[in-house]
Each structure stands twice: as structure tokens, then as C-alpha cells.
Amino acid sequence: MNAVILVGGEGTRLRPLTCNTPKAMVPVLNRPFLEHVLCQLKAHGVRTVVLALGHLSQPIEEYFGDGSNVGVNLVYSVEKEPLGTAGPVKLAEQYLDGRFLVLNGDVFADFDITSIVAAHGRSGAVATLALTPVEDPTIYGVVEMSAEGRVKRFVEKPRREEVTSNMINAGLYVMEPEVLSYIPAGTKVMFEHNVFPALLKAGKPMFGHAQTGYWIDIGTPQKYLQLNLDMLGKDAHAPQHPAGALVHPTARFSGSVLLPDDCIVGAGVRIAGPAVIGPSCQLGPGSVLSRSVLWSGSLLSENCSVSASVIADQCVIGTGAIIDNSVLGDHLAIAPGARIGPGVKLWPKTGCGAT
Ligand code: GTP
């Protein structure tokens, strides 16, 4: 079975992290987010994946190439204009052969895709939507179903009083080729607003398949940070100090810490995990890092403090600066003694798209 992953959005809510990096390439545990998704698809038997690209497509093609590094066959389908969530699938029609999967490229779902596909086959649906329960459905697309799991209605971002279910569209679909005939070519079309309602109106069977596995969309910096911390907490129960990293004997670690072997950790540094440190980072003497993600090549000078924050590539944090609950774009220099946060987002010097 083939899959289409939608990775052409601008990721505006994830700015400033997505100013110079496509959302699909933001690092999660020091590997591009998309690599985690591709590995999961491979584990469920998907062999060919169409990447539906638009905005900032080049870094994705350059990194993944033909897909051989991750063990899947990759095909690139690049839009001239954004075609929404369904339009790109129509554009990729030539690469689809029989039943196929569609995934939002900003969702990490530890779902049993094999069982969703099997349930789809048994039900005779034209489309099966993976569903996940959330505490607050008002910012998502809620799916109402019959007792047998047949989709009855979609309510996009319902007001609190309209909420009748906490099961939301998880952004992973199994589809029959027939669905393609409900997507007009060459124009922006959304599954959520256009195609799914049209299928329901035509009386086509659509089913929801509830999953209870871990699910998160990395649409915002907070959720992006959360995914890193959750995955690190899950995968490693002890601090990881690769032999290659230059760690001063007085540095102290607690919790799970991902530390590549080309990093330098100075005297008296304290790192409280979960924390992800990117390649070629340096943590100067006396600095403190907790519950944060550093991308590659950043430098914390002496006695810095970074907590609950994300710092993108190649930033320099001046001596004694304090960064709390904030997000820094790439290549920023923070003045010595600066206090950043809580809740601050700093854009890279090069700016960011239209802003
Ligand atoms: P925001 O600007 O923050 O809303 O992010 P987004 O537009 O990147 O993501 P959104 O949540 O709206 O879309 C869900 C998924 O669809 C993401 O993986 C996007 O990359 C993808 N996507 C959104 N619009 C397009 C599009 O026009 N073309 C393609 N190929 N993918 C898209």
C-alpha cells in the first residue's frame, strides 16, 4: 500500500522554528520529524510514500533523496500553489495504486496502522478516519459516529456547548481510489471542509476507528517541545552520556538527557532532563539547562539558564542570560545578562515569510 504525507503547509503557528526550516524537518530527538513518521509507516508495511510538498520543499528533498536511507521508496509531488489537504492527494493520483493512506505531516501517532487498514477492509468504507480522544476538542475537528462506528457528522472546532464527542480526526486516513473522484483537480480542496461532507452527502460509507496510542500534532512550539520531552522520557530512563562528549567531571545530569558526542559541557553545568541537546552544542561553565530542546551548534556562555524553551540552530546566548519558557529562531545572539520570557518568541534576523 502507498501513502501520501501532506508536508506542504507553511507551519505559521510553529514560527519562529519554521522560518528557515520546514515543519517536517524540525528535529525530534535530533532526527527530522518526518523521519520518525516514515520509519513508522515502514514498520507497518508501507513501501512507497508520496511527499506532497509546496512551501520550503528543497531541504526535504535534499535530506531524504530517494528514501533509501530510511528504507522506503520516496516520490515527490510539488505544488505550484497550496492545494490544501485534499488537492495534493488528487495531484498525486498518478502515484496511487489501489487503497492508500493519507497522513497530515505534522502528526505523530503511535497507532496500530495495520489494524486500522484491516478494519477499513472489513467495513467496506470508502474512507476510514483514525480518531483519537482529546481533553479539549474545541480546537480540533470532532467526528460524531453511530454505534457501529459509521461517521454521521463532522463538526470543525465546535464551541464548548456544541461538543458531543471528544473523539477528533487524528489526521490519518485509509482511502479507496473512489475518493479521488470527489476531489476537483488543480484547486485548493480540504478533506475536512469539502471532501468528507461531500462523501457523507452522497451516502458513501465512512468509518471512524478509535485509537488510544500516543498522539500529538506539532502545530505549536509548546506541542513540539512536549513531543521531544515525551519521546525522550519514554525511550531513555537514564541519562545518556556518549563517551565522545567532552563533559567536565563536575557537570551534573538528572533525568533523560540526549547529548551527542561532539558536544562540550563545562564545569559545574547542571542539566535536568528530559532535555535534548543538538549536535555541536556547547554549554559553558555554570550553566543550567532544564526541560528544553537545543538544535545544533548553539552556545550557552557562562552561567546561563535555559528552562522549558526551544533554541533553534546556531544561537549564542550571552553570559548570565536567563531564558524561560521561550522560543528562539535560528542564528540569534542574546546579550549577556538578558532576561527572555516567559512566553517570548524571537524571530531570526533574516525575518520569517510574510511577517
Ligand atoms: P499552520 O500555518 O500553523 O496552520 O500550519 P500548516 O498549514 O502547515 O498545517 P495545518 O495544520 O493547517 O495542515 C495540516 C497538514 O497539512 C500539515 O502537515 C501541513 O504541512 C499540510 N498542509 C497544509 N496545507 C497544505 C497545502 O496546501 N499543501 C500541502 N501539500 N500540504 C499542506
CSV table of C-alpha atoms and ligand atoms in Angstrom, one decimal:
chain,number,residue,atom,x,y,z
A,1,MET,CA,0.0,0.0,0.0
A,2,ASN,CA,1.2,3.5,-0.8
A,3,ALA,CA,0.8,6.6,1.4
A,4,VAL,CA,0.6,10.3,0.8
A,5,ILE,CA,2.0,12.6,3.5
A,6,LEU,CA,1.0,16.2,3.5
A,7,VAL,CA,4.0,18.3,4.2
A,8,GLY,CA,3.4,21.5,2.1
A,9,GLY,CA,2.0,23.8,4.8
A,10,GLU,CA,3.7,26.9,6.0
A,11,GLY,CA,3.7,26.0,9.6
A,12,THR,CA,2.9,29.5,10.7
A,13,ARG,CA,1.9,28.6,14.2
A,14,LEU,CA,5.2,26.9,14.7
A,15,ARG,CA,7.2,30.0,13.9
A,16,PRO,CA,9.9,31.1,14.6
A,17,LEU,CA,11.1,27.5,14.4
A,18,THR,CA,9.7,27.1,10.8
A,19,CYS,CA,11.1,30.4,9.4
A,20,ASN,CA,14.0,28.6,7.7
A,21,THR,CA,13.1,25.0,8.4
A,22,PRO,CA,10.1,23.2,7.0
A,23,LYS,CA,7.8,21.8,9.7
A,24,ALA,CA,8.6,18.3,8.5
A,25,MET,CA,12.3,18.9,9.2
A,26,VAL,CA,12.2,20.2,12.7
A,27,PRO,CA,14.4,17.9,14.8
A,28,VAL,CA,12.8,15.5,17.2
A,29,LEU,CA,15.4,13.7,19.3
A,30,ASN,CA,17.9,15.1,16.8
A,31,ARG,CA,16.3,13.5,13.7
A,32,PRO,CA,13.9,15.3,11.4
A,33,PHE,CA,10.3,14.8,12.5
A,34,LEU,CA,9.4,13.3,9.1
A,35,GLU,CA,12.0,10.6,9.6
A,36,HIS,CA,10.1,9.3,12.6
A,37,VAL,CA,6.9,9.2,10.6
A,38,LEU,CA,8.5,7.4,7.7
A,39,CYS,CA,10.0,4.8,10.0
A,40,GLN,CA,6.6,4.1,11.5
A,41,LEU,CA,5.0,3.7,8.1
A,42,LYS,CA,7.8,1.3,7.0
A,43,ALA,CA,7.2,-0.8,10.2
A,44,HIS,CA,3.5,-1.1,9.0
A,45,GLY,CA,4.5,-2.4,5.6
A,46,VAL,CA,4.2,0.8,3.6
A,47,ARG,CA,6.8,0.7,0.8
A,48,THR,CA,6.1,3.8,-1.3
A,49,VAL,CA,5.4,7.3,0.2
A,50,VAL,CA,4.4,10.3,-1.8
A,51,LEU,CA,5.6,13.5,-0.1
A,52,ALA,CA,3.1,16.3,-1.1
A,53,LEU,CA,5.3,19.4,-0.9
A,54,GLY,CA,4.9,23.1,-1.5
A,55,HIS,CA,6.5,25.6,0.8
A,56,LEU,CA,10.2,25.0,1.5
A,57,SER,CA,10.4,21.7,-0.3
A,58,GLN,CA,14.1,21.8,-1.1
A,59,PRO,CA,15.6,20.8,2.3
A,60,ILE,CA,13.2,17.8,2.5
A,61,GLU,CA,14.2,16.5,-1.0
A,62,GLU,CA,17.9,17.1,-0.2
A,63,TYR,CA,17.8,15.2,3.1
A,64,PHE,CA,15.7,12.2,2.1
A,65,GLY,CA,16.5,11.8,-1.6
A,66,ASP,CA,15.0,8.6,-2.9
A,67,GLY,CA,14.3,7.4,0.6
A,68,SER,CA,16.8,4.5,0.7
A,69,ASN,CA,18.3,5.8,3.9
A,70,VAL,CA,15.0,5.2,5.7
A,71,GLY,CA,14.1,2.1,3.7
A,72,VAL,CA,11.1,3.5,1.8
A,73,ASN,CA,10.7,4.5,-1.8
A,74,LEU,CA,10.0,8.2,-1.9
A,75,VAL,CA,8.2,10.2,-4.6
A,76,TYR,CA,8.0,14.0,-4.5
A,77,SER,CA,4.8,15.8,-5.7
A,78,VAL,CA,5.4,19.5,-5.6
A,79,GLU,CA,2.6,22.1,-5.8
A,80,LYS,CA,2.9,25.4,-7.5
A,81,GLU,CA,0.2,26.9,-5.3
A,82,PRO,CA,-1.0,25.5,-2.0
A,83,LEU,CA,-3.8,22.9,-2.7
A,84,GLY,CA,-4.9,22.4,0.9
A,85,THR,CA,-5.2,18.9,2.4
A,86,ALA,CA,-7.1,17.0,-0.4
A,87,GLY,CA,-5.9,18.9,-3.5
A,88,PRO,CA,-2.3,17.5,-3.1
A,89,VAL,CA,-3.7,13.9,-3.0
A,90,LYS,CA,-5.5,14.5,-6.3
A,91,LEU,CA,-2.3,15.9,-7.7
A,92,ALA,CA,-0.5,12.7,-6.6
A,93,GLU,CA,-3.2,10.4,-8.2
A,94,GLN,CA,-0.7,9.0,-10.8
A,95,TYR,CA,1.4,7.5,-7.9
A,96,LEU,CA,-1.6,5.9,-6.2
A,97,ASP,CA,-2.5,2.3,-7.0
A,98,GLY,CA,-5.5,0.9,-5.1
A,99,ARG,CA,-6.1,1.5,-1.5
A,100,PHE,CA,-3.9,4.2,0.1
A,101,LEU,CA,-3.1,6.1,3.3
A,102,VAL,CA,-3.1,9.9,3.8
A,103,LEU,CA,-1.3,11.4,6.7
A,104,ASN,CA,-1.1,15.0,8.0
A,105,GLY,CA,2.6,15.6,8.0
A,106,ASP,CA,2.6,17.3,11.4
A,107,VAL,CA,1.1,14.5,13.4
A,108,PHE,CA,2.9,11.9,15.5
A,109,ALA,CA,0.7,9.0,16.2
A,110,ASP,CA,1.8,5.8,17.8
A,111,PHE,CA,-1.2,4.0,16.2
A,112,ASP,CA,-1.6,0.4,15.0
A,113,ILE,CA,-1.9,1.4,11.3
A,114,THR,CA,-2.1,-2.3,10.3
A,115,SER,CA,-5.3,-2.8,12.4
A,116,ILE,CA,-6.9,0.4,11.0
A,117,VAL,CA,-6.3,-0.8,7.5
A,118,ALA,CA,-7.7,-4.2,8.4
A,119,ALA,CA,-10.8,-2.6,9.9
A,120,HIS,CA,-11.2,-0.5,6.8
A,121,GLY,CA,-11.2,-3.6,4.7
A,122,ARG,CA,-13.8,-5.4,6.8
A,123,SER,CA,-16.2,-2.4,6.9
A,124,GLY,CA,-16.4,-1.7,3.2
A,125,ALA,CA,-15.8,2.0,3.9
A,126,VAL,CA,-14.6,4.4,1.1
A,127,ALA,CA,-12.7,6.2,3.8
A,128,THR,CA,-11.7,5.3,7.4
A,129,LEU,CA,-10.5,8.1,9.7
A,130,ALA,CA,-8.3,7.3,12.7
A,131,LEU,CA,-9.7,9.0,15.7
A,132,THR,CA,-8.1,10.0,19.0
A,133,PRO,CA,-9.6,11.2,22.2
A,134,VAL,CA,-8.6,14.7,23.5
A,135,GLU,CA,-9.5,16.7,26.6
A,136,ASP,CA,-10.4,19.8,24.7
A,137,PRO,CA,-12.0,19.1,21.3
A,138,THR,CA,-12.9,22.7,20.6
A,139,ILE,CA,-9.7,23.4,18.7
A,140,TYR,CA,-10.0,20.3,16.5
A,141,GLY,CA,-12.4,18.6,14.1
A,142,VAL,CA,-14.8,16.5,16.1
A,143,VAL,CA,-16.2,13.3,14.5
A,144,GLU,CA,-19.7,12.0,15.5
A,145,MET,CA,-20.3,8.3,14.8
A,146,SER,CA,-23.1,5.8,15.1
A,147,ALA,CA,-22.8,2.8,17.5
A,148,GLU,CA,-21.3,0.8,14.6
A,149,GLY,CA,-18.6,3.4,14.1
A,150,ARG,CA,-20.1,4.9,10.9
A,151,VAL,CA,-19.4,8.6,10.6
A,152,LYS,CA,-22.5,10.7,10.9
A,153,ARG,CA,-21.3,14.2,11.1
A,154,PHE,CA,-18.2,16.4,11.3
A,155,VAL,CA,-18.0,19.5,13.5
A,156,GLU,CA,-14.9,21.7,12.9
A,157,LYS,CA,-13.7,23.5,16.0
A,158,PRO,CA,-17.0,23.2,17.9
A,159,ARG,CA,-18.0,25.7,20.6
A,160,ARG,CA,-17.9,24.2,24.0
A,161,GLU,CA,-21.7,23.9,24.2
A,162,GLU,CA,-21.7,22.1,20.8
A,163,VAL,CA,-19.2,19.4,21.9
A,164,THR,CA,-20.9,16.0,21.7
A,165,SER,CA,-17.8,13.8,21.4
A,166,ASN,CA,-14.2,14.0,22.5
A,167,MET,CA,-13.1,11.9,19.5
A,168,ILE,CA,-11.3,14.0,17.0
A,169,ASN,CA,-9.9,13.5,13.5
A,170,ALA,CA,-6.3,12.4,14.1
A,171,GLY,CA,-5.2,13.3,10.6
A,172,LEU,CA,-4.6,9.7,9.3
A,173,TYR,CA,-6.9,8.2,6.7
A,174,VAL,CA,-7.3,5.0,4.8
A,175,MET,CA,-8.9,5.6,1.4
A,176,GLU,CA,-10.3,3.8,-1.6
A,177,PRO,CA,-9.4,5.3,-5.0
A,178,GLU,CA,-13.1,6.2,-5.4
A,179,VAL,CA,-12.5,9.2,-3.0
A,180,LEU,CA,-10.2,10.8,-5.7
A,181,SER,CA,-13.3,11.4,-7.9
A,182,TYR,CA,-14.6,13.7,-5.2
A,183,ILE,CA,-11.6,15.9,-5.3
A,184,PRO,CA,-11.6,18.5,-8.1
A,185,ALA,CA,-8.2,18.8,-9.8
A,186,GLY,CA,-5.9,21.9,-9.7
A,187,THR,CA,-7.6,23.8,-7.0
A,188,LYS,CA,-7.4,24.1,-3.2
A,189,VAL,CA,-9.6,21.5,-1.6
A,190,MET,CA,-9.8,20.4,2.0
A,191,PHE,CA,-10.8,16.9,3.2
A,192,GLU,CA,-12.3,18.4,6.4
A,193,HIS,CA,-14.5,21.0,4.8
A,194,ASN,CA,-15.1,19.8,1.3
A,195,VAL,CA,-14.4,16.1,0.5
A,196,PHE,CA,-15.7,14.4,3.7
A,197,PRO,CA,-19.0,16.3,3.8
A,198,ALA,CA,-19.5,15.5,0.1
A,199,LEU,CA,-18.9,11.8,0.7
A,200,LEU,CA,-21.4,11.9,3.6
A,201,LYS,CA,-24.0,13.7,1.4
A,202,ALA,CA,-23.5,11.1,-1.3
A,203,GLY,CA,-24.3,8.4,1.3
A,204,LYS,CA,-20.8,6.8,0.9
A,205,PRO,CA,-19.8,4.7,4.0
A,206,MET,CA,-17.1,6.4,6.1
A,207,PHE,CA,-16.0,4.9,9.3
A,208,GLY,CA,-14.1,6.2,12.3
A,209,HIS,CA,-11.5,3.9,14.0
A,210,ALA,CA,-10.6,4.9,17.6
A,211,GLN,CA,-7.0,4.6,18.7
A,212,THR,CA,-5.7,5.0,22.2
A,213,GLY,CA,-2.0,5.3,21.4
A,214,TYR,CA,0.1,8.4,21.9
A,215,TRP,CA,-1.0,11.2,19.6
A,216,ILE,CA,0.2,14.8,19.2
A,217,ASP,CA,0.3,17.3,16.4
A,218,ILE,CA,3.4,19.5,16.5
A,219,GLY,CA,1.5,22.6,15.3
A,220,THR,CA,2.8,24.9,18.0
A,221,PRO,CA,6.1,25.3,19.8
A,222,GLN,CA,4.6,24.1,23.0
A,223,LYS,CA,3.5,20.8,21.4
A,224,TYR,CA,6.8,20.4,19.6
A,225,LEU,CA,8.6,20.7,22.9
A,226,GLN,CA,6.2,18.3,24.5
A,227,LEU,CA,6.8,15.7,21.8
A,228,ASN,CA,10.5,15.8,22.3
A,229,LEU,CA,10.2,15.6,26.1
A,230,ASP,CA,7.6,12.8,25.9
A,231,MET,CA,9.7,10.7,23.5
A,232,LEU,CA,12.9,11.1,25.5
A,233,GLY,CA,11.1,10.3,28.7
A,234,LYS,CA,9.7,7.1,27.0
A,235,ASP,CA,12.9,5.9,25.3
A,236,ALA,CA,15.6,6.5,27.9
A,237,HIS,CA,15.3,6.2,31.6
A,238,ALA,CA,18.8,7.1,32.4
A,239,PRO,CA,21.0,10.0,31.4
A,240,GLN,CA,22.9,9.2,28.2
A,241,HIS,CA,26.4,10.4,28.1
A,242,PRO,CA,28.1,9.2,25.0
A,243,ALA,CA,31.8,8.5,25.5
A,244,GLY,CA,32.7,11.1,22.9
A,245,ALA,CA,31.1,14.1,24.5
A,246,LEU,CA,33.5,16.3,26.4
A,247,VAL,CA,31.9,16.5,29.8
A,248,HIS,CA,33.6,18.2,32.8
A,249,PRO,CA,33.7,15.9,35.8
A,250,THR,CA,31.8,18.5,37.9
A,251,ALA,CA,28.8,18.6,35.5
A,252,ARG,CA,25.7,17.1,36.9
A,253,PHE,CA,22.9,15.3,35.0
A,254,SER,CA,19.4,14.2,36.1
A,255,GLY,CA,16.6,12.7,34.2
A,256,SER,CA,16.9,11.7,30.5
A,257,VAL,CA,19.4,13.8,28.5
A,258,LEU,CA,20.2,13.3,24.9
A,259,LEU,CA,23.8,14.5,24.3
A,260,PRO,CA,25.6,14.0,21.0
A,261,ASP,CA,29.2,13.0,21.2
A,262,ASP,CA,30.5,16.3,19.6
A,263,CYS,CA,29.1,18.5,22.4
A,264,ILE,CA,31.1,20.2,25.2
A,265,VAL,CA,29.7,20.5,28.7
A,266,GLY,CA,31.7,22.8,31.1
A,267,ALA,CA,32.5,22.8,34.8
A,268,GLY,CA,29.5,22.9,37.2
A,269,VAL,CA,26.9,22.7,34.4
A,270,ARG,CA,23.6,21.2,35.6
A,271,ILE,CA,21.2,19.5,33.1
A,272,ALA,CA,17.8,18.4,34.3
A,273,GLY,CA,16.1,16.2,31.8
A,274,PRO,CA,14.2,15.5,29.8
A,275,ALA,CA,16.4,17.6,27.7
A,276,VAL,CA,17.6,17.3,24.1
A,277,ILE,CA,20.9,18.8,23.0
A,278,GLY,CA,21.7,19.1,19.3
A,279,PRO,CA,25.0,18.3,17.6
A,280,SER,CA,27.9,20.6,18.2
A,281,CYS,CA,26.4,22.5,21.1
A,282,GLN,CA,28.5,23.9,23.9
A,283,LEU,CA,27.3,24.6,27.5
A,284,GLY,CA,29.6,27.0,29.2
A,285,PRO,CA,30.7,26.7,32.9
A,286,GLY,CA,27.9,27.1,35.5
A,287,SER,CA,25.1,27.0,33.0
A,288,VAL,CA,21.8,25.3,33.8
A,289,LEU,CA,19.5,23.6,31.2
A,290,SER,CA,16.2,22.0,32.0
A,291,ARG,CA,13.2,20.6,30.1
A,292,SER,CA,14.4,22.2,26.8
A,293,VAL,CA,15.5,21.4,23.3
A,294,LEU,CA,18.6,22.9,21.7
A,295,TRP,CA,19.0,22.5,18.0
A,296,SER,CA,22.5,22.2,16.5
A,297,GLY,CA,25.5,24.4,17.0
A,298,SER,CA,24.2,26.6,19.8
A,299,LEU,CA,26.4,28.1,22.6
A,300,LEU,CA,25.4,28.8,26.1
A,301,SER,CA,28.1,31.1,27.6
A,302,GLU,CA,28.9,31.0,31.3
A,303,ASN,CA,26.2,30.9,33.9
A,304,CYS,CA,23.3,30.9,31.5
A,305,SER,CA,19.9,29.4,32.5
A,306,VAL,CA,17.6,27.9,29.9
A,307,SER,CA,14.3,26.2,31.0
A,308,ALA,CA,11.2,25.0,29.2
A,309,SER,CA,12.5,26.5,26.0
A,310,VAL,CA,13.4,25.7,22.4
A,311,ILE,CA,16.5,27.3,20.8
A,312,ALA,CA,17.0,26.7,17.1
A,313,ASP,CA,20.3,26.3,15.2
A,314,GLN,CA,23.4,28.3,15.9
A,315,CYS,CA,22.3,30.7,18.6
A,316,VAL,CA,24.7,32.4,21.0
A,317,ILE,CA,23.4,33.0,24.5
A,318,GLY,CA,25.5,35.6,26.4
A,319,THR,CA,26.9,35.2,29.8
A,320,GLY,CA,24.4,35.1,32.6
A,321,ALA,CA,21.3,35.3,30.3
A,322,ILE,CA,18.1,33.7,31.5
A,323,ILE,CA,15.7,32.1,29.0
A,324,ASP,CA,12.5,30.7,30.4
A,325,ASN,CA,9.5,29.2,28.5
A,326,SER,CA,10.5,30.9,25.3
A,327,VAL,CA,11.2,30.0,21.6
A,328,LEU,CA,14.3,31.4,19.8
A,329,GLY,CA,14.6,31.2,16.0
A,330,ASP,CA,18.0,30.3,14.4
A,331,HIS,CA,21.2,32.3,14.4
A,332,LEU,CA,20.2,34.7,17.2
A,333,ALA,CA,22.7,36.4,19.6
A,334,ILE,CA,21.3,37.1,23.0
A,335,ALA,CA,23.0,39.8,25.0
A,336,PRO,CA,24.8,39.0,28.3
A,337,GLY,CA,22.5,39.2,31.3
A,338,ALA,CA,19.4,39.3,29.1
A,339,ARG,CA,16.1,38.0,30.6
A,340,ILE,CA,13.9,36.4,28.0
A,341,GLY,CA,10.4,35.1,28.8
A,342,PRO,CA,8.2,33.6,29.9
A,343,GLY,CA,6.2,33.3,26.7
A,344,VAL,CA,8.6,35.1,24.3
A,345,LYS,CA,9.2,34.2,20.7
A,346,LEU,CA,12.2,35.7,19.0
A,347,TRP,CA,12.4,35.7,15.2
A,348,PRO,CA,15.7,35.1,13.2
A,349,LYS,CA,17.4,38.2,11.9
A,350,THR,CA,16.5,37.1,8.3
A,351,GLY,CA,12.8,37.5,9.2
A,352,CYS,CA,10.1,35.0,8.5
A,353,GLY,CA,8.0,34.8,5.4
A,354,ALA,CA,5.4,37.5,5.3
A,355,THR,CA,5.9,38.7,8.9
B,1,GTP,P1,-0.3,26.5,10.2
B,1,GTP,O1,0.2,27.5,9.2
B,1,GTP,O2,0.4,26.7,11.5
B,1,GTP,O3,-1.7,26.3,10.3
B,1,GTP,O4,0.3,25.1,9.7
B,1,GTP,P2,0.1,24.3,8.3
B,1,GTP,O5,-0.7,25.0,7.3
B,1,GTP,O6,1.5,23.8,8.0
B,1,GTP,O7,-0.6,23.0,8.9
B,1,GTP,P3,-2.1,22.6,9.0
B,1,GTP,O8,-2.3,22.1,10.4
B,1,GTP,O9,-3.0,23.6,8.6
B,1,GTP,O10,-2.1,21.4,8.0
B,1,GTP,C1,-2.0,20.0,8.4
B,1,GTP,C2,-1.0,19.3,7.5
B,1,GTP,O11,-1.3,19.5,6.1
B,1,GTP,C3,0.4,19.8,7.7
B,1,GTP,O12,1.2,18.7,7.7
B,1,GTP,C4,0.7,20.7,6.5
B,1,GTP,O13,2.1,20.6,6.1
B,1,GTP,C5,-0.2,20.1,5.5
B,1,GTP,N1,-0.7,21.1,4.5
B,1,GTP,C6,-1.5,22.2,4.8
B,1,GTP,N2,-1.7,22.9,3.7
B,1,GTP,C7,-1.1,22.3,2.7
B,1,GTP,C8,-1.0,22.5,1.3
B,1,GTP,O14,-1.6,23.5,0.8
B,1,GTP,N3,-0.3,21.6,0.6
B,1,GTP,C9,0.3,20.5,1.1
B,1,GTP,N4,1.0,19.7,0.3
B,1,GTP,N5,0.2,20.3,2.4
B,1,GTP,C10,-0.5,21.1,3.2
